[in-house]
Amino acid sequence: MLNLKPGDLVYYVDRALGRNYASTKHAGLVLSVRKTSNRRTHKIKWTGQAETMWYDVLNLIRVSEHNDANV
């Protein structure tokens, strides 16, 4: 499981549908982290969007990890 912290840049990955939104290059900034029961969710501010949303850590990938995998 990723150990994200505020300030990390991430991409969204919809694992249930097999979609990888990292190819859109719309990175998000982790604003805060909260733990609910056994899951961690992260408040993300996406590039070019005013609103923030909470996402499960399982649907996020660090920008640096994605870039390293595609070198």
mmCIF file of C-alpha atoms in Angstrom:
data_model
loop_
_atom_site.group_PDB
_atom_site.id
_atom_site.type_symbol
_atom_site.label_atom_id
_atom_site.label_comp_id
_atom_site.label_asym_id
_atom_site.label_seq_id
_atom_site.Cartn_x
_atom_site.Cartn_y
_atom_site.Cartn_z
ATOM 1 C CA MET A 1 0.000 0.000 0.000
ATOM 2 C CA LEU A 2 1.248 3.465 -0.825
ATOM 3 C CA ASN A 3 2.326 5.669 2.032
ATOM 4 C CA LEU A 4 1.298 9.020 0.584
ATOM 5 C CA LYS A 5 1.625 12.262 2.470
ATOM 6 C CA PRO A 6 0.507 15.854 1.886
ATOM 7 C CA GLY A 7 2.510 17.414 -0.925
ATOM 8 C CA ASP A 8 2.864 14.205 -3.001
ATOM 9 C CA LEU A 9 1.837 14.383 -6.664
ATOM 10 C CA VAL A 10 -0.398 11.537 -7.831
ATOM 11 C CA TYR A 11 -2.317 10.188 -10.800
ATOM 12 C CA TYR A 12 -5.680 8.415 -10.583
ATOM 13 C CA VAL A 13 -5.949 4.765 -11.602
ATOM 14 C CA ASP A 14 -9.391 3.120 -11.799
ATOM 15 C CA ARG A 15 -8.318 -0.448 -11.100
ATOM 16 C CA ALA A 16 -11.882 -1.816 -11.125
ATOM 17 C CA LEU A 17 -12.402 -0.697 -14.723
ATOM 18 C CA GLY A 18 -8.805 -1.157 -15.834
ATOM 19 C CA ARG A 19 -8.455 2.525 -16.724
ATOM 20 C CA ASN A 20 -5.240 4.387 -16.135
ATOM 21 C CA TYR A 21 -5.802 8.130 -16.090
ATOM 22 C CA ALA A 22 -2.089 8.759 -15.687
ATOM 23 C CA SER A 23 -1.903 8.989 -19.479
ATOM 24 C CA THR A 24 -3.931 12.217 -19.315
ATOM 25 C CA LYS A 25 -1.080 13.808 -17.319
ATOM 26 C CA HIS A 26 -3.539 15.527 -14.971
ATOM 27 C CA ALA A 27 -1.637 15.243 -11.744
ATOM 28 C CA GLY A 28 -3.228 15.782 -8.377
ATOM 29 C CA LEU A 29 -1.736 17.169 -5.200
ATOM 30 C CA VAL A 30 -2.364 15.309 -1.938
ATOM 31 C CA LEU A 31 -3.758 17.879 0.496
ATOM 32 C CA SER A 32 -4.536 15.641 3.455
ATOM 33 C CA VAL A 33 -4.822 12.023 4.548
ATOM 34 C CA ARG A 34 -7.477 10.415 6.744
ATOM 35 C CA LYS A 35 -7.955 6.878 7.952
ATOM 36 C CA THR A 36 -11.459 5.438 8.158
ATOM 37 C CA SER A 37 -11.824 1.911 9.566
ATOM 38 C CA ASN A 38 -9.203 -0.117 7.677
ATOM 39 C CA ARG A 39 -8.784 2.191 4.696
ATOM 40 C CA ARG A 40 -6.873 5.347 3.991
ATOM 41 C CA THR A 41 -8.372 8.057 1.851
ATOM 42 C CA HIS A 42 -6.595 11.090 0.475
ATOM 43 C CA LYS A 43 -7.959 14.546 -0.293
ATOM 44 C CA ILE A 44 -6.734 15.442 -3.779
ATOM 45 C CA LYS A 45 -6.666 18.789 -5.606
ATOM 46 C CA TRP A 46 -6.530 18.057 -9.345
ATOM 47 C CA THR A 47 -4.764 20.323 -11.821
ATOM 48 C CA GLY A 48 -7.206 22.717 -13.442
ATOM 49 C CA GLN A 49 -10.112 21.919 -11.095
ATOM 50 C CA ALA A 50 -11.391 24.059 -8.248
ATOM 51 C CA GLU A 51 -12.922 21.301 -6.123
ATOM 52 C CA THR A 52 -11.165 18.695 -4.030
ATOM 53 C CA MET A 53 -12.303 15.094 -3.539
ATOM 54 C CA TRP A 54 -11.426 12.103 -1.347
ATOM 55 C CA TYR A 55 -9.909 9.018 -3.016
ATOM 56 C CA ASP A 56 -8.989 5.557 -1.777
ATOM 57 C CA VAL A 57 -5.236 4.956 -1.756
ATOM 58 C CA LEU A 58 -5.740 1.871 -3.946
ATOM 59 C CA ASN A 59 -6.734 4.121 -6.867
ATOM 60 C CA LEU A 60 -3.702 6.400 -6.726
ATOM 61 C CA ILE A 61 -0.157 6.140 -8.056
ATOM 62 C CA ARG A 62 2.718 8.529 -7.399
ATOM 63 C CA VAL A 63 3.760 10.618 -10.400
ATOM 64 C CA SER A 64 7.414 9.655 -9.892
ATOM 65 C CA GLU A 65 6.596 5.916 -9.811
ATOM 66 C CA HIS A 66 4.570 6.174 -13.014
ATOM 67 C CA ASN A 67 7.332 8.116 -14.763
ATOM 68 C CA ASP A 68 9.996 5.636 -13.618
ATOM 69 C CA ALA A 69 7.946 2.745 -15.003
ATOM 70 C CA ASN A 70 7.714 4.411 -18.417
ATOM 71 C CA VAL A 71 11.373 5.385 -18.866
#
